[in-house]
PDB file of C-alpha atoms in Angstrom:
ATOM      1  CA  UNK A 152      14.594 -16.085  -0.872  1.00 49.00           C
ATOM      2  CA  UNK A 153      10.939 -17.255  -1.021  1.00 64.00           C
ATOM      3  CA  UNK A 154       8.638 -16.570  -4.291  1.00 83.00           C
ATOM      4  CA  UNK A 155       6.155 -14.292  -2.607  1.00 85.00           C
ATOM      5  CA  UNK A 156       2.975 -13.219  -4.632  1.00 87.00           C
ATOM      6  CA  UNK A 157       0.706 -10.641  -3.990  1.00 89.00           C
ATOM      7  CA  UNK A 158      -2.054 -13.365  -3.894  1.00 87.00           C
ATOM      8  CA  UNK A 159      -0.528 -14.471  -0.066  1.00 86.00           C
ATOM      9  CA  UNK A 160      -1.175 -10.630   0.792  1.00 85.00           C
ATOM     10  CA  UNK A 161      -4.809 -10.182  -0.388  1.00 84.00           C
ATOM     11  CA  UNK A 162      -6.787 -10.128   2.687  1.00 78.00           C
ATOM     12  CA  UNK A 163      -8.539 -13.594   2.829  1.00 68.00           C
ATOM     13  CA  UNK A 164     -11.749 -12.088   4.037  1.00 68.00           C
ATOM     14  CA  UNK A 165     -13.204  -8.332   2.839  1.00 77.00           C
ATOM     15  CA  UNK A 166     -14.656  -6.670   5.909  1.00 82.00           C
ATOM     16  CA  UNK A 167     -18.349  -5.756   5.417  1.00 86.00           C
ATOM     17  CA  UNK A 168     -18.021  -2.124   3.652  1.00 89.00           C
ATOM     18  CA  UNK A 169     -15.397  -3.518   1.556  1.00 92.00           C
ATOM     19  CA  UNK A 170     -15.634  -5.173  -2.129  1.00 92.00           C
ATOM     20  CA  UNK A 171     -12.877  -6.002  -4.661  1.00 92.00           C
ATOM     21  CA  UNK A 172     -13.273  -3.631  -7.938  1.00 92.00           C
ATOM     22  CA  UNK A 173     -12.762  -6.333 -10.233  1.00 91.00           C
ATOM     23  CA  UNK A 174     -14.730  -4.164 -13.507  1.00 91.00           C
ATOM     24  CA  UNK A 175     -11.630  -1.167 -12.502  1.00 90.00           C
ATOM     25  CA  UNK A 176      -8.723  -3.891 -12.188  1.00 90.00           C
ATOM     26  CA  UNK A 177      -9.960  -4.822 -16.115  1.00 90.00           C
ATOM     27  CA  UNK A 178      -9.819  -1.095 -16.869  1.00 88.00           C
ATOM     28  CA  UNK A 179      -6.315  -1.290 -15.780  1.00 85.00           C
ATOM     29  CA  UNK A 180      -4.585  -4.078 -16.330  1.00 84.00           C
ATOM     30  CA  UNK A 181      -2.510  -2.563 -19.745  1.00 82.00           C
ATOM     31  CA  UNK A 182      -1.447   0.279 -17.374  1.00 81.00           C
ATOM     32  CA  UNK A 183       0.045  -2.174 -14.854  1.00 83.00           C
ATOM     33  CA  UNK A 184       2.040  -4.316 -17.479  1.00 83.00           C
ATOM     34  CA  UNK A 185       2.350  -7.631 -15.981  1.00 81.00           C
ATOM     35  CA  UNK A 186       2.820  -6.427 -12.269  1.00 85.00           C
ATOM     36  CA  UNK A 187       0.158  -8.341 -10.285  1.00 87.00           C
ATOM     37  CA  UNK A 188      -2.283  -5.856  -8.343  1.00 92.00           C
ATOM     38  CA  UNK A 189      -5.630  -5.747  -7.179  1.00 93.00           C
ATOM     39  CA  UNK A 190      -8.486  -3.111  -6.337  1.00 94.00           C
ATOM     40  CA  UNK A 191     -10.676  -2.153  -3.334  1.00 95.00           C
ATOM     41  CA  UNK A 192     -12.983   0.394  -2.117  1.00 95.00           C
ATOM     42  CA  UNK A 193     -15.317   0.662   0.812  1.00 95.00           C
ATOM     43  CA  UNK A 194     -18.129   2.358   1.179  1.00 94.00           C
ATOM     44  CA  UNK A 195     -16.860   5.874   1.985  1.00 94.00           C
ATOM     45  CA  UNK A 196     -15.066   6.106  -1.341  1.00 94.00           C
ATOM     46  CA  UNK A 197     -11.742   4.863  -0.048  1.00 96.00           C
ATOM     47  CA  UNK A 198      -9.840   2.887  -2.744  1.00 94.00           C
ATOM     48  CA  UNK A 199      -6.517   1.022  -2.429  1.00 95.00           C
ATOM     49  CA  UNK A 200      -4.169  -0.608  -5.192  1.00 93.00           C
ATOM     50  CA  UNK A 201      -2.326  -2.906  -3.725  1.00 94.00           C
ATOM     51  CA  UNK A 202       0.819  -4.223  -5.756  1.00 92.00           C
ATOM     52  CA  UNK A 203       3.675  -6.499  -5.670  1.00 90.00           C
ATOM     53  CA  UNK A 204       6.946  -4.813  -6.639  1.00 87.00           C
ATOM     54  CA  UNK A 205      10.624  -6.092  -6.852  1.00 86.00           C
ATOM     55  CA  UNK A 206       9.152  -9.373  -5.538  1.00 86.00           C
ATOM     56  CA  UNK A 207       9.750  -7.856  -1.582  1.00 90.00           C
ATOM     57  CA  UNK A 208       7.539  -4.649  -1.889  1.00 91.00           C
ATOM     58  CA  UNK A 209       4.393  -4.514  -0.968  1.00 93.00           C
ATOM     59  CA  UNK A 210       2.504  -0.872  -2.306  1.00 93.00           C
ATOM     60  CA  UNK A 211      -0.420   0.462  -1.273  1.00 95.00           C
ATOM     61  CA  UNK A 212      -1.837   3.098  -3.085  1.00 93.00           C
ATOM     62  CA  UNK A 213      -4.647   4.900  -1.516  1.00 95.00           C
ATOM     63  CA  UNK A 214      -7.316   7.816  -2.976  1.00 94.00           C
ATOM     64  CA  UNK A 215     -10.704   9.243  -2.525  1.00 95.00           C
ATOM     65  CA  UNK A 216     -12.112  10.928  -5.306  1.00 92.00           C
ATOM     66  CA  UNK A 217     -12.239  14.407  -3.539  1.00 93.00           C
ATOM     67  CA  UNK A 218      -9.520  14.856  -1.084  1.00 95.00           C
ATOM     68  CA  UNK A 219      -6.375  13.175   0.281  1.00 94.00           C
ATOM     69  CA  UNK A 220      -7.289  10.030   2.817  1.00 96.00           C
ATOM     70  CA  UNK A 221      -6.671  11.247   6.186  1.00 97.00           C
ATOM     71  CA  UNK A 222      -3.952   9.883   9.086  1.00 96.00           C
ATOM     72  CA  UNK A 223      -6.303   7.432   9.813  1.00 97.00           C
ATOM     73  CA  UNK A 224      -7.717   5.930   6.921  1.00 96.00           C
ATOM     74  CA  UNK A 225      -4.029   6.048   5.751  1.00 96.00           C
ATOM     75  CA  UNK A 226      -3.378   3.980   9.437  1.00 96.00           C
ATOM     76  CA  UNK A 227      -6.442   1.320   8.722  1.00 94.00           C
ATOM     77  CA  UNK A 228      -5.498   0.463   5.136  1.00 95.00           C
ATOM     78  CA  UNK A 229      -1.920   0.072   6.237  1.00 94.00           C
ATOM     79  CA  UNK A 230      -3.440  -2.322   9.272  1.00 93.00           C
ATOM     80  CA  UNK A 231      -5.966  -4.264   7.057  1.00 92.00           C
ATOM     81  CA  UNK A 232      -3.992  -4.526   4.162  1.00 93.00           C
ATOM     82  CA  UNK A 233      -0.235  -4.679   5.447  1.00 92.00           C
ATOM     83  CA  UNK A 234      -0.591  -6.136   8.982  1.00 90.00           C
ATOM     84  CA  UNK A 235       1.792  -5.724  11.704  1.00 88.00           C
ATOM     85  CA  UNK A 236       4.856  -4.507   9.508  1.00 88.00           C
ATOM     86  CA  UNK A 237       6.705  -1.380   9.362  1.00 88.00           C
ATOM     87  CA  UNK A 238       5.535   0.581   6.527  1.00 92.00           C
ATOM     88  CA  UNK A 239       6.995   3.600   5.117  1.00 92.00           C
ATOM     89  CA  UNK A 240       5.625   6.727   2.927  1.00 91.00           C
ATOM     90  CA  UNK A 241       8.186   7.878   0.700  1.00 84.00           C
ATOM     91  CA  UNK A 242       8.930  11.433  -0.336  1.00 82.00           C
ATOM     92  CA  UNK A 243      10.755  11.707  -2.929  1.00 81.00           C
ATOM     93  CA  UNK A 244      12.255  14.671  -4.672  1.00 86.00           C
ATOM     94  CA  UNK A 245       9.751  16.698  -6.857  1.00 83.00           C
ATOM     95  CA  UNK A 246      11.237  15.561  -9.755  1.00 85.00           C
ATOM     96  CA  UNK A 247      10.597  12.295  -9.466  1.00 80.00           C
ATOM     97  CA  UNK A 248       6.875  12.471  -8.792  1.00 77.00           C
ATOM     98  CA  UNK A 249       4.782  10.414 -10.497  1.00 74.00           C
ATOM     99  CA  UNK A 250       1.052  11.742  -9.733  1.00 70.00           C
ATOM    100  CA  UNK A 251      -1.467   9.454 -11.678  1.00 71.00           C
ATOM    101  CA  UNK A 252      -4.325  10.546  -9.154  1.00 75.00           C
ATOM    102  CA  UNK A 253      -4.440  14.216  -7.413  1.00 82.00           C
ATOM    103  CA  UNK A 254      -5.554  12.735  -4.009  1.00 90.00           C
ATOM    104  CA  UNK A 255      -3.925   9.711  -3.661  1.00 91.00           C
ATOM    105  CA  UNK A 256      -1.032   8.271  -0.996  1.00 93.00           C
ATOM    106  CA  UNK A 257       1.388   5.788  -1.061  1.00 93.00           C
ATOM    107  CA  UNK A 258       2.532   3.195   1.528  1.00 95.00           C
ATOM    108  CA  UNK A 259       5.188   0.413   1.110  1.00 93.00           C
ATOM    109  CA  UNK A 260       7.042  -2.636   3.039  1.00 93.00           C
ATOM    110  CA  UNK A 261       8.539  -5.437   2.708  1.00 92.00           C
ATOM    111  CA  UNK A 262       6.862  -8.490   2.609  1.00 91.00           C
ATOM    112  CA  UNK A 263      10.169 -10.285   3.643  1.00 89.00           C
ATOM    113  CA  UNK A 264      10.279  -8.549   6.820  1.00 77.00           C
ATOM    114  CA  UNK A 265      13.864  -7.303   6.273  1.00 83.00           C
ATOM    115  CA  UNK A 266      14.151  -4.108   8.317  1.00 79.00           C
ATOM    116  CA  UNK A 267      13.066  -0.797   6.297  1.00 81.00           C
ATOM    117  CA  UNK A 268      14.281   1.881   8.980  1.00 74.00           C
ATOM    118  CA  UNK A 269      17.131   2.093  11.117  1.00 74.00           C
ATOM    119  CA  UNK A 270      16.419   0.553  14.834  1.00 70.00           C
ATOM    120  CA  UNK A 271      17.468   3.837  16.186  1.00 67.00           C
ATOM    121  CA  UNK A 272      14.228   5.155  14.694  1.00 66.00           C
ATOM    122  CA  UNK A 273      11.487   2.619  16.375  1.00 64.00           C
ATOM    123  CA  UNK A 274      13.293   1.204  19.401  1.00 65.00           C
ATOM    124  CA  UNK A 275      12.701   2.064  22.965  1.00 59.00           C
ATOM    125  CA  UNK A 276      15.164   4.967  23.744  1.00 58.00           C
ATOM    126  CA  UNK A 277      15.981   2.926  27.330  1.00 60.00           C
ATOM    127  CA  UNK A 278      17.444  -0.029  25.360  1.00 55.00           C
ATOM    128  CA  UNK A 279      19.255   1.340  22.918  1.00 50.00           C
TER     129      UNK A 279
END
């Protein structure tokens, strides 16, 4: 397996609207122990963590300051930041919630491109 780094998934140019939060990633870096991740927002208050976990796992985590990001800011981070792979949102059970931020959501994939879902989930019903 390849050494992936979450440097080869930063997105090599910020669209306008975006910046890199580089004063809030040296608020944070004790918090993250060691595990490389970076910081963006736009200019409507969306902000996304992006991490490299278990050196295949790309994480996305995304907030606004007031309310949860809709489907479709959810849908464009996961585009800009994450491309053309599957991604998943997890739910887990309630006990194993770890809520840092009361409006934020989580995406992951794989950076491998191993498959995340079952094919019977995503492929075309007639050629199954």
């Amino acid at each position: 397996m390849s050494q992936y780094k979450l440097k080869d998934f930063l997105p090599m140019i910020i669209d306008p609207g975006w910046h890199r939060c580089k004063d809030v990633e040296r608020k944070c870096v004790s918090y993250f122990e060691g595990t490389p991740f970076a910081v963006f927002e736009n200019m409507n208050g969306l902000r996304v963590i992006m991490t490299l976990e278990e050196k295949v796992w790309l994480h996305v985590s995304v907030s606004k300051q007031n309310r949860e990001p809709t489907w479709y800011e959810l849908a464009g981070v996961k585009k800009k930041f994450m491309g053309n792979r599957f991604a998943i949102q997890f739910l887990p059970p309630e006990e194993h919630y770890i809520n840092l931020h009361q409006h934020c959501l989580h995406l992951w994939c794989r950076v491998d491109d191993e498959p995340i879902v079952p094919d019977v989930l995503w492929k075309d019903p007639d050629k199954r």
